[in-house]
PDB file of C-alpha atoms in Angstrom:
ATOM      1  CA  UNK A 181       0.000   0.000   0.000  1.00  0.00           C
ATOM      2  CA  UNK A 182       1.276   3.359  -0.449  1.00  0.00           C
ATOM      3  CA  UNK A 183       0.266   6.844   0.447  1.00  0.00           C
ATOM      4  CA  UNK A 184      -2.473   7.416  -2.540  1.00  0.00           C
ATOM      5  CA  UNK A 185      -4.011   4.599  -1.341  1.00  0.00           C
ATOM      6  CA  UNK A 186      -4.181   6.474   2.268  1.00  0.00           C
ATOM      7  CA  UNK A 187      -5.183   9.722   0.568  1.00  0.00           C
ATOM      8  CA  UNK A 188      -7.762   7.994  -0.931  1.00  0.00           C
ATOM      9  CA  UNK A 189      -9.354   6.246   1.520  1.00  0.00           C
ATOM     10  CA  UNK A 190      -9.251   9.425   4.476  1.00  0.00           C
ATOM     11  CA  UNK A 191      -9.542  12.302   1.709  1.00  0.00           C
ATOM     12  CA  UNK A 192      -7.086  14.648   0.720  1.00  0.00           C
ATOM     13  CA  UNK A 193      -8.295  17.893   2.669  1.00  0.00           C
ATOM     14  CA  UNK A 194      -5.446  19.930   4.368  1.00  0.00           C
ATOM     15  CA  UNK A 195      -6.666  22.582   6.578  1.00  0.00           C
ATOM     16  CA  UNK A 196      -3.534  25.577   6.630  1.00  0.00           C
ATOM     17  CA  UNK A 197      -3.102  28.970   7.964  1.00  0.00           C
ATOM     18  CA  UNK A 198      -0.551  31.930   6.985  1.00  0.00           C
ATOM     19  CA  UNK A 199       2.855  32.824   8.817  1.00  0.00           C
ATOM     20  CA  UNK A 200       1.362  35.547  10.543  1.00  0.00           C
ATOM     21  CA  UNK A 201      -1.665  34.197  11.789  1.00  0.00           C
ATOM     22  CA  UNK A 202      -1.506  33.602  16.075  1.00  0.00           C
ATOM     23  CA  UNK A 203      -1.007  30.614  18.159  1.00  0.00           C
ATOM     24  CA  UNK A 204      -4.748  31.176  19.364  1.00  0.00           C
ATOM     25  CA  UNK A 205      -6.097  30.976  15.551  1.00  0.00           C
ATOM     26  CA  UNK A 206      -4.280  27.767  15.436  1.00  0.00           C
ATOM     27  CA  UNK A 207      -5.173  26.310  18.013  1.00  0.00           C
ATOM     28  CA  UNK A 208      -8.789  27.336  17.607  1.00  0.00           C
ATOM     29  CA  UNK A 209      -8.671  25.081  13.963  1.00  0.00           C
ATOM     30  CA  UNK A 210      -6.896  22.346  15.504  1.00  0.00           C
ATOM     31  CA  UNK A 211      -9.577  21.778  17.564  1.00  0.00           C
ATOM     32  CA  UNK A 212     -12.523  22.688  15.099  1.00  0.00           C
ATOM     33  CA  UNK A 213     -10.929  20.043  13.167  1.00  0.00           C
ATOM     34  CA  UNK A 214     -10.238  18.104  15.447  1.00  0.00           C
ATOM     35  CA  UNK A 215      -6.759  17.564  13.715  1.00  0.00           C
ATOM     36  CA  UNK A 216      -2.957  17.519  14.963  1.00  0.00           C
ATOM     37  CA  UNK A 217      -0.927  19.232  12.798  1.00  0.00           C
ATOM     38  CA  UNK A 218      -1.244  22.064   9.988  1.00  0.00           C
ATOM     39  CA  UNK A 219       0.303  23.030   6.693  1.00  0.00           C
ATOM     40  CA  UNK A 220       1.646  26.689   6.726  1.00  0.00           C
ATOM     41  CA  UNK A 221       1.518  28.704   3.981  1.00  0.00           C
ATOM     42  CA  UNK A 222       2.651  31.763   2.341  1.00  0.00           C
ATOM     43  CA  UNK A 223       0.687  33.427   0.369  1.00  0.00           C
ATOM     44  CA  UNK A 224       1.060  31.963  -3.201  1.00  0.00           C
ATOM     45  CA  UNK A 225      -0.214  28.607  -1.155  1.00  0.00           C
ATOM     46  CA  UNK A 226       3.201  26.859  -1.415  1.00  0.00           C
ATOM     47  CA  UNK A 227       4.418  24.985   2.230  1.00  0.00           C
ATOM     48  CA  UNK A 228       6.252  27.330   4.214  1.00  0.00           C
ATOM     49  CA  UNK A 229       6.050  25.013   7.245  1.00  0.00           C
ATOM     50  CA  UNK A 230       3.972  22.797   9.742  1.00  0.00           C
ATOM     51  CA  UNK A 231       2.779  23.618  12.879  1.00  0.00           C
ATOM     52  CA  UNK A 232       1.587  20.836  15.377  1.00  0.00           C
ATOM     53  CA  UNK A 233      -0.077  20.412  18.503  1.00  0.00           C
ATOM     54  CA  UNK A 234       3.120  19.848  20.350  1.00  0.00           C
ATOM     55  CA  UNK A 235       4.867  23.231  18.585  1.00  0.00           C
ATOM     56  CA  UNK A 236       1.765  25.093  20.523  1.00  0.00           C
ATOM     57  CA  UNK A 237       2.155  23.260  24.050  1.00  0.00           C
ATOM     58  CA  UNK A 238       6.117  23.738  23.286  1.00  0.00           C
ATOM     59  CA  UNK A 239       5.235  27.631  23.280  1.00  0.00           C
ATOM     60  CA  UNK A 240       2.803  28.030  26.028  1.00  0.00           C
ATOM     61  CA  UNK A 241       5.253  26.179  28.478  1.00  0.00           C
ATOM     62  CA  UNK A 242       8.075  28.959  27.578  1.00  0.00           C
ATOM     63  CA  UNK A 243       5.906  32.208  27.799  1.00  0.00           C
ATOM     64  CA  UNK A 244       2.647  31.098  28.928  1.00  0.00           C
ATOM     65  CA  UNK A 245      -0.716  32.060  27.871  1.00  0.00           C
ATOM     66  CA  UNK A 246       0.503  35.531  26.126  1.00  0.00           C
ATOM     67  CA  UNK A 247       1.938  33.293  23.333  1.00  0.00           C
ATOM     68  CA  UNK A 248      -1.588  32.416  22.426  1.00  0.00           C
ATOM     69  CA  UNK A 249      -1.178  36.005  20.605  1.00  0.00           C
ATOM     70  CA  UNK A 250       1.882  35.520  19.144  1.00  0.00           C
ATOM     71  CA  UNK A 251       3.066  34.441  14.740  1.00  0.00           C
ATOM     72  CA  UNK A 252       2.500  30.737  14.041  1.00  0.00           C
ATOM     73  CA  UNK A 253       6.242  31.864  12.090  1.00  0.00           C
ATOM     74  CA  UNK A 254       8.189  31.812  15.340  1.00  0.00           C
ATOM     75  CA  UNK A 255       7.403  28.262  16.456  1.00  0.00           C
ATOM     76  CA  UNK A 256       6.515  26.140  13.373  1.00  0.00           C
ATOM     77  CA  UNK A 257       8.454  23.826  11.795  1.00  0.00           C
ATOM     78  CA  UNK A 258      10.298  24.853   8.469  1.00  0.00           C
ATOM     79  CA  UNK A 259      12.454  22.460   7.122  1.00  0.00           C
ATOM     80  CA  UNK A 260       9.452  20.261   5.972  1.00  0.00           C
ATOM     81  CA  UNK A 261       9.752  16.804   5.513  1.00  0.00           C
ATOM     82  CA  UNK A 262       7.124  15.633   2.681  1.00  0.00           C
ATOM     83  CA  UNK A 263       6.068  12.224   1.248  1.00  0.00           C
ATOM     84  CA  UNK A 264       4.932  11.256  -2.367  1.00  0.00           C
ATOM     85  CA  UNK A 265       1.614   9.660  -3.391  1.00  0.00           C
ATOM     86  CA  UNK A 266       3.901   6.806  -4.597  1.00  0.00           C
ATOM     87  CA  UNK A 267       6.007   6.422  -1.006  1.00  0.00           C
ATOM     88  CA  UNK A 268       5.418   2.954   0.653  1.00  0.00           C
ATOM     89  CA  UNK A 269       3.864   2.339   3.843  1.00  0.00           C
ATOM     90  CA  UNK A 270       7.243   1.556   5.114  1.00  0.00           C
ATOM     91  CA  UNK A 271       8.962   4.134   3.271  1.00  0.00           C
ATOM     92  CA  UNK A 272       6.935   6.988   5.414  1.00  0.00           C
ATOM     93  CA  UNK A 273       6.743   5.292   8.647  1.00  0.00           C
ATOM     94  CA  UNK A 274      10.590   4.916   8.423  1.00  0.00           C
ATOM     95  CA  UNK A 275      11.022   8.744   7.803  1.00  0.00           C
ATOM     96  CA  UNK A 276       8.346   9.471   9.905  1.00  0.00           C
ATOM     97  CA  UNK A 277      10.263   7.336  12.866  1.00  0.00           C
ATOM     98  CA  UNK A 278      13.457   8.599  12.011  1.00  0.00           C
ATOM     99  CA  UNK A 279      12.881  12.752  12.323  1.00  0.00           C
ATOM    100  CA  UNK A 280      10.666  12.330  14.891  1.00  0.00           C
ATOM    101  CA  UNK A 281       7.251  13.592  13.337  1.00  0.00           C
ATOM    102  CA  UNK A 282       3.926  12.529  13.478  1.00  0.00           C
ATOM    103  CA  UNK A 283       2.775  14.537   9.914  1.00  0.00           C
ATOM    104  CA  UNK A 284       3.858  14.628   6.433  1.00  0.00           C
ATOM    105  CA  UNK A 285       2.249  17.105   3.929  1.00  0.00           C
ATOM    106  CA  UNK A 286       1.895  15.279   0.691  1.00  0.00           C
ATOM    107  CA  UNK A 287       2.889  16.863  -2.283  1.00  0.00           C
ATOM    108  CA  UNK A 288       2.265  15.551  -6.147  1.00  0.00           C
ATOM    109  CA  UNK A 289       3.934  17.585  -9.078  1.00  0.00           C
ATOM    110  CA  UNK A 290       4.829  20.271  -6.319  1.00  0.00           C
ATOM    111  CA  UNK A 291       1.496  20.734  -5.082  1.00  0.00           C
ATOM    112  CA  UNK A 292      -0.004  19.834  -2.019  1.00  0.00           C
ATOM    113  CA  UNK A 293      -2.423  17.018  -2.367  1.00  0.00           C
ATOM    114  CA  UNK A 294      -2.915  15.722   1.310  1.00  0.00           C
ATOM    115  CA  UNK A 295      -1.155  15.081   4.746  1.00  0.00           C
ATOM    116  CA  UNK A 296      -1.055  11.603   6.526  1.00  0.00           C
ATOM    117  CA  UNK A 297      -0.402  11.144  10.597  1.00  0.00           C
ATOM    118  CA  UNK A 298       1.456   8.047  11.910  1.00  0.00           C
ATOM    119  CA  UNK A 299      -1.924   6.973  13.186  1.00  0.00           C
ATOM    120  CA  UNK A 300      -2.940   7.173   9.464  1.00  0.00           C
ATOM    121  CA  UNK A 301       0.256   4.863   8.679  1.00  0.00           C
ATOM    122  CA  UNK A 302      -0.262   2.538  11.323  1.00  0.00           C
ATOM    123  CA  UNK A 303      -3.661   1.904  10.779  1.00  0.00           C
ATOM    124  CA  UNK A 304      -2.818   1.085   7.684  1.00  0.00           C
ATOM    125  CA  UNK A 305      -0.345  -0.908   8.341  1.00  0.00           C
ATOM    126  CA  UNK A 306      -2.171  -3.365  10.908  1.00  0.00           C
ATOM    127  CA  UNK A 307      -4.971  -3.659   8.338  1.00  0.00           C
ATOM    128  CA  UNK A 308      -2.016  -4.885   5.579  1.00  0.00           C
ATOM    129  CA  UNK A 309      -0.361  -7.288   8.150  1.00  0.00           C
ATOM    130  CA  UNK A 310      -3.869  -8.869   9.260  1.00  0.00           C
ATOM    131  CA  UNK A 311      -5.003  -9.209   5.272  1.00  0.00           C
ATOM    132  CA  UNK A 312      -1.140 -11.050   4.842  1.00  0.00           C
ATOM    133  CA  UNK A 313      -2.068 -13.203   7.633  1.00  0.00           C
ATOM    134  CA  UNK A 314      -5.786 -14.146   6.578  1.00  0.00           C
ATOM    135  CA  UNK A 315      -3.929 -15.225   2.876  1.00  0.00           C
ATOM    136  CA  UNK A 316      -1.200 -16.959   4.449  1.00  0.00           C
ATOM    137  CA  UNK A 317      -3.725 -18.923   6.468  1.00  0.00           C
ATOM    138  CA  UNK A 318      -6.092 -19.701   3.272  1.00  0.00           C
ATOM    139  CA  UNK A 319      -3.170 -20.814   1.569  1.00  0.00           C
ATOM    140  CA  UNK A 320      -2.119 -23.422   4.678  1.00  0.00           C
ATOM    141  CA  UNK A 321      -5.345 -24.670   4.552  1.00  0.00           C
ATOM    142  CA  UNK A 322      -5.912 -25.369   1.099  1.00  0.00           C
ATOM    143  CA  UNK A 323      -2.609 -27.018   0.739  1.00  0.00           C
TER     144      UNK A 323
END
């Protein structure tokens, strides 16, 4: 399985703010959306970084609630890492292990065409490994 099939099956929306909107607006959508993590933009639409849940606790611990009222720009991420419709399963869960993230904006042609979470990965993943193991066992018992 690879990420298109993810993107297919959870949709492809991407809810993102600008640099200069605040902490509060963000966290606000986060929990409208009941999402973790959003695309930043600038203003031609093109990922300028990510901002997560954890980037927002991260701030409030340092400076308290006055952060709330401060740029998304001085806490997001923005060296991006980004994944392909075409990336494995295990390709994204490796890089997704390996930096430390929990979402990867998914870009096709140099566009941005989706984001998947780890919990998006893994669920996919556990649905892959039980399907192996349902074949492997239809194949043991027709033999």
């Amino acid at each position: 399985m690879n990420v298109a099939a993810i993107l297919d099956e959870k949709g492809r929306d991407v809810f993102s703010l600008t640099a200069n909107a605040t902490l509060g607006d963000a966290a606000a959508l986060l929990d409208q959306k009941r999402i973790g993590a959003l695309v930043v933009v600038d203003s031609a639409g093109a990922i300028a970084g990510v901002l997560s849940e954890r980037d927002i606790v991260r701030q409030l611990a340092r400076q308290g609630a006055g952060a709330l009222s401060e740029a998304i720009a001085g806490c997001m991420t923005h060296e991006v890492i980004t994944a392909s419709p075409r990336d494995t399963i295990e390709d994204v869960m490796a890089a997704m292990t390996d930096r430390r993230i929990r979402h990867l904006p998914v870009l096709e042609e140099g566009r941005l065409a989706g984001i998947v979470s780890i919990g998006d990965v893994v669920k996919r993943k556990i649905e892959q490994t039980e399907a192996d193991a349902e074949a492997m066992k239809a194949y043991i018992a027709s033999a």
